[in-house]
Short mmCIF file of C-alpha atoms in Angstrom, two decimals:
data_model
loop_
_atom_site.label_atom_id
_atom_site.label_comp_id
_atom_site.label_asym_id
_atom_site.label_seq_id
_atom_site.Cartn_x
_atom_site.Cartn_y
_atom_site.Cartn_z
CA UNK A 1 16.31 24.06 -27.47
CA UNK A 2 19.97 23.71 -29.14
CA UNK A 3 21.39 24.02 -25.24
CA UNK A 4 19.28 20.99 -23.81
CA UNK A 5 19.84 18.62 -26.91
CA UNK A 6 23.48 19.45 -26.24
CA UNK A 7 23.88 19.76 -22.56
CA UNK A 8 20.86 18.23 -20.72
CA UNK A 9 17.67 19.96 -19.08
CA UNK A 10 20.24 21.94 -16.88
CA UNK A 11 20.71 24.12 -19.62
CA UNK A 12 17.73 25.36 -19.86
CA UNK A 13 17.71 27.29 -16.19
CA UNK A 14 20.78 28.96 -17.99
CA UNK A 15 19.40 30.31 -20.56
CA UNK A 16 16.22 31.71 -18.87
CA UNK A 17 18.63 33.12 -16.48
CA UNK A 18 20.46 34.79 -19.32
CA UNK A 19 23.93 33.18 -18.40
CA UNK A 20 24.53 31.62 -22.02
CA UNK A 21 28.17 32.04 -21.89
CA UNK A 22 28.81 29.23 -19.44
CA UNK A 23 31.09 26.67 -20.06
CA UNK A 24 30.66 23.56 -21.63
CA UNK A 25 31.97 21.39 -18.61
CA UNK A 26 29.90 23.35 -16.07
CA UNK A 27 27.18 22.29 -18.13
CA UNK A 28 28.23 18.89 -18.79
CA UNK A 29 28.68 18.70 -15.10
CA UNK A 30 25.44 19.32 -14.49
CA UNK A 31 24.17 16.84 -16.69
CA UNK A 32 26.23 14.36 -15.29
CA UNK A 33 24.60 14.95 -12.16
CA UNK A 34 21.68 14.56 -13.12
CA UNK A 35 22.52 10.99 -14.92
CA UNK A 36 23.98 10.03 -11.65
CA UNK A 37 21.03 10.51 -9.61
CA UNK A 38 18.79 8.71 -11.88
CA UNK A 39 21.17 5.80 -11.50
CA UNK A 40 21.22 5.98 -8.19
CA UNK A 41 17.57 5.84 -7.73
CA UNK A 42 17.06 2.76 -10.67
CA UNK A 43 17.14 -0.72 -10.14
CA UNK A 44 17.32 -1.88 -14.13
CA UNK A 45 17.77 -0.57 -17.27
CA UNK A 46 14.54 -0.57 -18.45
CA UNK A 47 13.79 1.34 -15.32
CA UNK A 48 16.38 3.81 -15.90
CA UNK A 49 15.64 4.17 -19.90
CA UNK A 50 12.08 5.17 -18.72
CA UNK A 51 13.01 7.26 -15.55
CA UNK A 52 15.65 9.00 -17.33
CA UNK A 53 13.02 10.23 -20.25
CA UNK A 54 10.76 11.98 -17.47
CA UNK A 55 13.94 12.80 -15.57
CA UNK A 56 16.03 14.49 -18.04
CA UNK A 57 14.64 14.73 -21.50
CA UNK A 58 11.55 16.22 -20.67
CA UNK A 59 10.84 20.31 -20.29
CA UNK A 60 10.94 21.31 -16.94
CA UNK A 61 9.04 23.69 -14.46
CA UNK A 62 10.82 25.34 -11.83
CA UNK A 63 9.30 26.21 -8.31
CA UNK A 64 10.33 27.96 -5.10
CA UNK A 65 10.56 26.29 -1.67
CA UNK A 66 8.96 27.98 1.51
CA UNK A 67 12.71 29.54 2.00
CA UNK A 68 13.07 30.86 -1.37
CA UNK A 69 15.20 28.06 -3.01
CA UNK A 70 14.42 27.76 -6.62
CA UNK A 71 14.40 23.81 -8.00
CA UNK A 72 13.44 22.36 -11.23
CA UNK A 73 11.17 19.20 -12.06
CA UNK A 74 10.05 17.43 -14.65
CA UNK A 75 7.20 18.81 -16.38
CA UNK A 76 3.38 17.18 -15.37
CA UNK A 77 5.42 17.14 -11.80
CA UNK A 78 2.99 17.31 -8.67
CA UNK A 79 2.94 18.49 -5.22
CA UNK A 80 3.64 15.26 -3.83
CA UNK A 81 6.72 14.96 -6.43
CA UNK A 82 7.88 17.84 -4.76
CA UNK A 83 7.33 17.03 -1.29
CA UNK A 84 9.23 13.89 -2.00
CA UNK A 85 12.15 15.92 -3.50
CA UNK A 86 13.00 17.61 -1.05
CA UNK A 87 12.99 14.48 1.53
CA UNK A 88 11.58 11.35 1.49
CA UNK A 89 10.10 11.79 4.78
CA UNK A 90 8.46 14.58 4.11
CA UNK A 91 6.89 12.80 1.01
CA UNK A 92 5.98 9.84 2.95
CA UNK A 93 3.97 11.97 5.51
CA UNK A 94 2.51 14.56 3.60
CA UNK A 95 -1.14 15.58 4.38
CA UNK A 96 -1.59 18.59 1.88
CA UNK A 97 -0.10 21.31 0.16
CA UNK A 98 -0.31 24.86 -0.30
CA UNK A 99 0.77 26.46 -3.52
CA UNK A 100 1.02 30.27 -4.19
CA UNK A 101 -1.13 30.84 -0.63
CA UNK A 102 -3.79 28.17 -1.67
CA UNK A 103 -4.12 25.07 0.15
CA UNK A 104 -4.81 22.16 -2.62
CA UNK A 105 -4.23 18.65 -2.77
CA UNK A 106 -1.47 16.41 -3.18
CA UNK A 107 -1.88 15.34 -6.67
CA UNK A 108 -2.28 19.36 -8.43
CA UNK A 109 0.39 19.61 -11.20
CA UNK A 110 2.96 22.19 -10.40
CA UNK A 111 3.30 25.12 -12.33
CA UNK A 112 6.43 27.58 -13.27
CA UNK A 113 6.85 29.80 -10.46
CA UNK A 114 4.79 28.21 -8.01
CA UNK A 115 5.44 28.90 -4.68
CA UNK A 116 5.06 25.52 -2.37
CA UNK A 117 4.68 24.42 1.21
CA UNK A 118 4.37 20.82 1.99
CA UNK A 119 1.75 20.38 5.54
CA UNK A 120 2.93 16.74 6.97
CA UNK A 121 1.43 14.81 9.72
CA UNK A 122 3.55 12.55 11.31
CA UNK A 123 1.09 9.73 12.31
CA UNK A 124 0.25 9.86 7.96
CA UNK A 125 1.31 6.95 5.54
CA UNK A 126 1.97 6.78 2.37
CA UNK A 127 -1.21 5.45 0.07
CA UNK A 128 -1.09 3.19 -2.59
CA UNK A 129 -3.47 5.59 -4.66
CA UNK A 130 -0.40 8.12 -4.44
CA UNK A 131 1.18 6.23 -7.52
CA UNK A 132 -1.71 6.68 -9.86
CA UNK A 133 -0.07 10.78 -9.47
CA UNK A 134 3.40 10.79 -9.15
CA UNK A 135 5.75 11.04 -12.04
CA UNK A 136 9.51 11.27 -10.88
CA UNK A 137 11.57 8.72 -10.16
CA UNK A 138 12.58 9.43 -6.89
CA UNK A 139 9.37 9.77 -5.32
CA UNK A 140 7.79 6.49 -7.27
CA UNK A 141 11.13 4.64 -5.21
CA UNK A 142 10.47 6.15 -2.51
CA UNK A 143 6.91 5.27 -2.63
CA UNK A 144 7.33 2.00 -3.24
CA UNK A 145 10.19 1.49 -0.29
CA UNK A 146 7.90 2.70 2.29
CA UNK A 147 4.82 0.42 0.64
CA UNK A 148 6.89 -2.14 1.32
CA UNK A 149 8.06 -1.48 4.44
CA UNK A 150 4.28 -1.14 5.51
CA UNK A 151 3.41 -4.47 4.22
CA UNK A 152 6.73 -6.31 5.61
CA UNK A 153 4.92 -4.66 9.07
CA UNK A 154 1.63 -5.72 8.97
CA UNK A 155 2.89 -9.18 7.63
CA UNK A 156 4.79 -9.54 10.79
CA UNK A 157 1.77 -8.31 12.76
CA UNK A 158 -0.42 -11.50 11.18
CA UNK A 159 2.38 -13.92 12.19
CA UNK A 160 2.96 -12.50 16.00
CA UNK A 161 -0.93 -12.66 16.19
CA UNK A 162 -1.28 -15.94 14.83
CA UNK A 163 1.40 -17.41 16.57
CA UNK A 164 0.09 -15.89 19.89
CA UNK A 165 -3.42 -17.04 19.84
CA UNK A 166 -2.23 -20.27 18.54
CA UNK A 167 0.02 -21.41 21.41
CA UNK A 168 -2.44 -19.72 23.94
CA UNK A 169 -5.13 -22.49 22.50
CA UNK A 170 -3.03 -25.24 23.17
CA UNK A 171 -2.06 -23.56 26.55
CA UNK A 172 1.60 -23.39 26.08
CA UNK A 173 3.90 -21.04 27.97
CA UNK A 174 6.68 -19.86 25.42
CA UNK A 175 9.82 -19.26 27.74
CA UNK A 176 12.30 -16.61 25.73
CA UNK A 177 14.66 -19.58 25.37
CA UNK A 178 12.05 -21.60 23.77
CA UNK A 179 11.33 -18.99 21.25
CA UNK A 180 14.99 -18.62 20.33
CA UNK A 181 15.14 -22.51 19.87
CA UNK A 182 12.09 -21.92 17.41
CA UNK A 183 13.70 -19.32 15.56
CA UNK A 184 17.22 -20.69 15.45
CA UNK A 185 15.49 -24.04 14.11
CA UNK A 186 14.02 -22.45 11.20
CA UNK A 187 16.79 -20.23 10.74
CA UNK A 188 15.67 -17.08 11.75
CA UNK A 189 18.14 -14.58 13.00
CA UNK A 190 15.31 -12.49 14.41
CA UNK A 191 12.02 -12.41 16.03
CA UNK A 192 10.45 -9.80 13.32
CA UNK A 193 11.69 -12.40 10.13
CA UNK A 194 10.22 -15.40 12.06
CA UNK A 195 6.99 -13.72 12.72
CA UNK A 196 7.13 -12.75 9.23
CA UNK A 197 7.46 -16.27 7.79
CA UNK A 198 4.95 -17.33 9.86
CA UNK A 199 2.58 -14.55 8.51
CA UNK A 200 3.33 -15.32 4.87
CA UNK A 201 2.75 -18.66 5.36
CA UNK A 202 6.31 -19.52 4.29
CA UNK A 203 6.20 -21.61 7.99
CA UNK A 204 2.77 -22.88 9.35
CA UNK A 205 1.88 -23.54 12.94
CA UNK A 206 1.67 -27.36 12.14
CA UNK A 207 5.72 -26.85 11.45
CA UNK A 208 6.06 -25.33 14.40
CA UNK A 209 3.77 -27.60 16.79
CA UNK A 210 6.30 -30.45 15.38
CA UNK A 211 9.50 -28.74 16.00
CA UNK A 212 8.43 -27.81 19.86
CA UNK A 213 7.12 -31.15 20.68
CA UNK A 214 10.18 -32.40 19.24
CA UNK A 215 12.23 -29.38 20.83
CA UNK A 216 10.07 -30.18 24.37
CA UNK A 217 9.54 -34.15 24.06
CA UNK A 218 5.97 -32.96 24.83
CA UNK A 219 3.05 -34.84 22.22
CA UNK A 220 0.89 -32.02 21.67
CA UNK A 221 -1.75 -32.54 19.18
CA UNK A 222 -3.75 -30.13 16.99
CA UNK A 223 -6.86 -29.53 17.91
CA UNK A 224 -10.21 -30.17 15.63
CA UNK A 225 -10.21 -26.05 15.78
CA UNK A 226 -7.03 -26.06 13.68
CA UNK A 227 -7.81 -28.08 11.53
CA UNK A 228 -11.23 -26.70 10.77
CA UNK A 229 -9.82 -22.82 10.62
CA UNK A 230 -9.37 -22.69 6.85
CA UNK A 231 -13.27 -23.89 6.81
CA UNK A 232 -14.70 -22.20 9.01
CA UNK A 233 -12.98 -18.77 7.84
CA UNK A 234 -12.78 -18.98 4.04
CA UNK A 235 -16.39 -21.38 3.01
CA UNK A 236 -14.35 -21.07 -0.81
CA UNK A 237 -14.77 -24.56 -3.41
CA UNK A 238 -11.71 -25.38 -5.40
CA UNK A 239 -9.42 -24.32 -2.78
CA UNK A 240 -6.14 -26.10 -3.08
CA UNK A 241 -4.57 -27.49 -0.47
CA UNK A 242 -1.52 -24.84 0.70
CA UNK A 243 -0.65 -22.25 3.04
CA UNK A 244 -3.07 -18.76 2.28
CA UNK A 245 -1.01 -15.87 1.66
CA UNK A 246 -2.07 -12.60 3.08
CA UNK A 247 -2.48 -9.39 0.74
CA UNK A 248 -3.06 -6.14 0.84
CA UNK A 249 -4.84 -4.99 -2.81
CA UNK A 250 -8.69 -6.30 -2.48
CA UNK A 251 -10.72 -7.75 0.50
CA UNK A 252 -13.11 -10.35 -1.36
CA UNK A 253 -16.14 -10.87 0.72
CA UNK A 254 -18.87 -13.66 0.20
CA UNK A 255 -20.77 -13.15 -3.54
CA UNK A 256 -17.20 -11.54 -5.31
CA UNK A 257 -16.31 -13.40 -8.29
CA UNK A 258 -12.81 -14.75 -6.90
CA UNK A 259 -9.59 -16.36 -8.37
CA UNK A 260 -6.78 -18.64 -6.43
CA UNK A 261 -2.99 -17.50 -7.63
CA UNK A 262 -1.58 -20.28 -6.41
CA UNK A 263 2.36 -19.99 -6.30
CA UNK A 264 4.54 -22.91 -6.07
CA UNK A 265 6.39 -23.95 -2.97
CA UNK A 266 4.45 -21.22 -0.82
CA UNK A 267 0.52 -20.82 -0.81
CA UNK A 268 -2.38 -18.98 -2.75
CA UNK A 269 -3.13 -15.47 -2.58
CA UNK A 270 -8.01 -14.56 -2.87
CA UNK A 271 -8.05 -12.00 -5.27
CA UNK A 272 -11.39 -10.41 -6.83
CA UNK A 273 -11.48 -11.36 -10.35
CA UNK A 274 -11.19 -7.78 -11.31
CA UNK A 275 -8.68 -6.54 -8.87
CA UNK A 276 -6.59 -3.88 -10.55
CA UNK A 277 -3.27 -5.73 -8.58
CA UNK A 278 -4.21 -8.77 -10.44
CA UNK A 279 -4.85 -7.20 -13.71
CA UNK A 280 -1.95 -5.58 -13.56
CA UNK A 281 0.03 -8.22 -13.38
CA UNK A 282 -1.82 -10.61 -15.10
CA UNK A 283 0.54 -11.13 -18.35
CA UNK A 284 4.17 -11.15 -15.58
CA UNK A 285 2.57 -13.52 -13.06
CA UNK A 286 4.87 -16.38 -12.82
CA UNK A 287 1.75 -18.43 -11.07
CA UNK A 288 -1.60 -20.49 -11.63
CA UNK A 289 -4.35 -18.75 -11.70
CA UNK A 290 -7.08 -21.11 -10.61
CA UNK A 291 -11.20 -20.33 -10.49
CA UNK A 292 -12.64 -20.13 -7.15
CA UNK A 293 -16.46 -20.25 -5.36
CA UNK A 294 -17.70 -19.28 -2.47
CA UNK A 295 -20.14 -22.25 -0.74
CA UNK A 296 -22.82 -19.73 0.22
CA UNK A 297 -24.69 -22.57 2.16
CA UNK A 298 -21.50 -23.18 4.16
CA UNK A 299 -21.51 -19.36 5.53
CA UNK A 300 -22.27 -19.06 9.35
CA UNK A 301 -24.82 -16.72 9.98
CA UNK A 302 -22.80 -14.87 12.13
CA UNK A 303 -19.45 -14.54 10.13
CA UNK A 304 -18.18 -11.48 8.77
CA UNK A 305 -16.00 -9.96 6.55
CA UNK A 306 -13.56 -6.99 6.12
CA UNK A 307 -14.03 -4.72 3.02
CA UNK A 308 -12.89 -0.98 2.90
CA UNK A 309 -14.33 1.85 0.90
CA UNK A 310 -12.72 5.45 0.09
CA UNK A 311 -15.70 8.38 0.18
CA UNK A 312 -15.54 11.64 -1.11
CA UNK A 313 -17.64 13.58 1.02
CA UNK A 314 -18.15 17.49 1.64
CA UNK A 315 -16.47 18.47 4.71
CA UNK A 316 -19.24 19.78 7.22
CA UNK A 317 -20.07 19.20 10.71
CA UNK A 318 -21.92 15.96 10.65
CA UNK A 319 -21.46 14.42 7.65
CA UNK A 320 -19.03 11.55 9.14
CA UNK A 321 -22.00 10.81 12.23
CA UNK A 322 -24.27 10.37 9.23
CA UNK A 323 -21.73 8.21 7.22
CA UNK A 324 -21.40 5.98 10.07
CA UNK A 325 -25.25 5.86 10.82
CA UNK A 326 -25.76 5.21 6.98
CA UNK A 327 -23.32 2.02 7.51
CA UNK A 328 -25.07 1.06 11.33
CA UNK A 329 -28.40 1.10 9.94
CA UNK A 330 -27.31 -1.79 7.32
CA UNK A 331 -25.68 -4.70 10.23
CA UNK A 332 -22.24 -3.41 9.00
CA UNK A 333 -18.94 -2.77 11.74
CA UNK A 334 -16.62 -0.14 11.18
CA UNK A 335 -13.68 -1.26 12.20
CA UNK A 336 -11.43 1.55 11.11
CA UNK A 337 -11.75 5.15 9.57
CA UNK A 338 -9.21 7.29 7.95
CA UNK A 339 -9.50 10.75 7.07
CA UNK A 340 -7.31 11.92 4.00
CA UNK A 341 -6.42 14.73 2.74
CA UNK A 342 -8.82 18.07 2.68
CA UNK A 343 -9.53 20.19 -0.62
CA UNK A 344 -11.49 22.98 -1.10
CA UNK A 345 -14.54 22.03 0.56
CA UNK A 346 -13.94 18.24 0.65
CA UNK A 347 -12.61 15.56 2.39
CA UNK A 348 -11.31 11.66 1.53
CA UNK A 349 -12.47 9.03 4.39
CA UNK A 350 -11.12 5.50 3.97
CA UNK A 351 -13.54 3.69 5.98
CA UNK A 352 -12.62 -0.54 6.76
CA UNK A 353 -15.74 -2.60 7.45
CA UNK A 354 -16.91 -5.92 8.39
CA UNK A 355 -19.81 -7.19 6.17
CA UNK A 356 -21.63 -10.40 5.33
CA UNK A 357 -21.60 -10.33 1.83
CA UNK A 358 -21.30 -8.75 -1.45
CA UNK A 359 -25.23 -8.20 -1.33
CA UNK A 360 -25.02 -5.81 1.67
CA UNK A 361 -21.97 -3.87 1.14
CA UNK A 362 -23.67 -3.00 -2.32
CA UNK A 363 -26.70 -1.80 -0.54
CA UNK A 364 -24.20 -0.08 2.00
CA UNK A 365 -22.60 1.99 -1.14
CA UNK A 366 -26.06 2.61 -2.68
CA UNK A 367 -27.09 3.93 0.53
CA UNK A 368 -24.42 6.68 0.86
CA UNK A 369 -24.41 7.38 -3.17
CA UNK A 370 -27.68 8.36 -2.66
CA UNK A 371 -26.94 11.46 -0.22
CA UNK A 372 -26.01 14.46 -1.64
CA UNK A 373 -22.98 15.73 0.90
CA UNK A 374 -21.32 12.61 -0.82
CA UNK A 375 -19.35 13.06 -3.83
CA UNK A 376 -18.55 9.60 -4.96
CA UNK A 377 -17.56 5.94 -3.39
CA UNK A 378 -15.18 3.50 -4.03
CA UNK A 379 -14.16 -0.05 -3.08
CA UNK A 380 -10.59 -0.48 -2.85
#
């Protein structure tokens, strides 16, 4: 104890080693390292007072690496902390671990002396539920970098899409040249960031119909489709009039109890009332947070919408045919499935959906919490 309150958590491999005579600037090297790379890794100094009582005040465990290197991490450290140690790609596609010979999942706490092997698949991404387990610094940056780097992608993806189907209703050719005159007017030095603006609604296609016409001497008009999308997509009261801004914590479908966050100067964001985003950030939000409706008599028959549920399910031969016959047999679409990590004898599916409303993806999750072989389902 008297070595780490003088010299840092590096002392304390020392002494268990038995080498107490080192010197006091080894020591204090060692330390200083280990400031540095909390610095490195911290973006204020809030963030740093907080990383660097986890990082370097705190006991530590040490483990061994597949090739028999020994490191040390803060204590409560799991698996995925040390996958994202030892590289940040290896974090960021981790499937599973093994520790000691024993395959277990991501979040188990490491031990001392705990042998561990990181399994990674590259087609895996990182998950937003991976922060409710990690505890170091470097992999909670790490985290978050690739989070956002996955939502700067599919942001661009909305934009390219809506900006495709948009021009291919009003049956314009885009020419290269005419997309770099685009661009270049709304100063964009890139394709991706104009796509981008266009998916965060920091440019809408109204803009943009101006600037070609202008750009072409052409009088295209929008058409009664435009202006009805908003309508016909999102049948919400007390909807102000701005740009909708895509995002990527809760999918409110028809019956949710829904609020507007309107921010100024660029759109409003549907959350569920009790998204945990939203509470999160409830008491930092520099926004409006406005009460919304759905018009339930203004809902086509024949709309859907997307919703996605996480299942913990046994893992046996079958059991995903009967999840997916579970979710057939109520009108629903799966539209995407994702299976997660295995443990012991179970599995995590992420399943995305396409539902009416609230009424029948309840009856969708009461249908599959009543079968034994499932463990437990979530909304997220």
């Amino acid at each position: 104890m008297h070595l780490i309150a003088e010299y840092g958590i590096a002392a304390h491999w020392d002494y268990k080693s038995g080498n107490t005579e080192k010197k006091k600037d080894t020591l204090n090297q060692k330390w200083l390292n280990k400031l540095v790379q909390v610095l490195e890794n911290t973006t204020g100094m809030a963030e740093f007072l907080e990383n660097s009582k986890t990082e370097i005040s705190s006991d530590a465990v040490f483990c061994i690496t597949p090739k028999g290197k020994i490191v040390s991490m803060p204590k409560g450290a799991t698996a995925l902390d040390f996958a994202y140690l030892i590289h940040s790609d290896i974090g960021n596609h981790a499937t599973s671990a093994k520790i000691n010979d024993k395959e277990v999942p991501l979040k188990t706490v490491i031990e001392n002396g705990d042998q561990i092997e990181i399994f990674t698949d590259p087609k895996e991404t990182p998950q937003e539920s991976w922060e409710s387990f990690i505890i170091t610094m470097k992999a909670k940056s790490a985290l978050k970098k690739a989070l956002n780097a996955l939502e700067k992608e599919r942001i661009e993806m909305i934009g390219k899409t809506n900006f495709e189907e948009f021009f291919k209703r009003h049956n314009i050719e885009l020419t290269n040249s005419n997309l770099s005159s685009l661009k270049n007017t709304f100063k964009k030095e890139n394709t991706p960031s104009f796509f981008f603006a266009i998916g965060s609604a920091e440019i809408t296609m109204h803009e943009i119909l101006e600037v070609y016409n202008k750009l072409n001497h052409t009088k295209i008009e929008l058409t009664q489709e435009d202006k009805n999308d908003k309508q016909k997509t999102l049948p919400i009261t007390g909807l102000p009039n701005a740009p909708l801004l895509p995002i990527n914590c809760c999918t409110p479908v028809p019956g949710d109890k829904i609020v507007g966050v309107v921010y100024k100067n660029r759109g409003v964001e549907i959350h569920i009332e009790e998204c945990h985003v939203l509470l999160d950030q409830k008491d930092t939000i520099e926004s409006k947070i406005i009460p919304l409706n759905w018009q339930m008599d203004s809902i086509s028959d024949n709309a859907k919408y997307p919703a996605k549920l996480s299942i913990l399910t046994v893992y046996a031969p079958g059991n995903l045919a009967n999840i997916a016959e579970i979710i057939e047999k109520r009108y629903a679409d799966i539209t995407n499935l994702k299976i997660g990590e295995k443990f012991e004898n179970f599995v995590q599916i992420q399943i995305e959906l396409e539902v009416k409303d609230i009424a029948q993806l309840s009856m969708i999750i009461a249908d599959l919490r009543s079968k034994e072989f499932i463990r437990n389902v979530m909304r997220i």
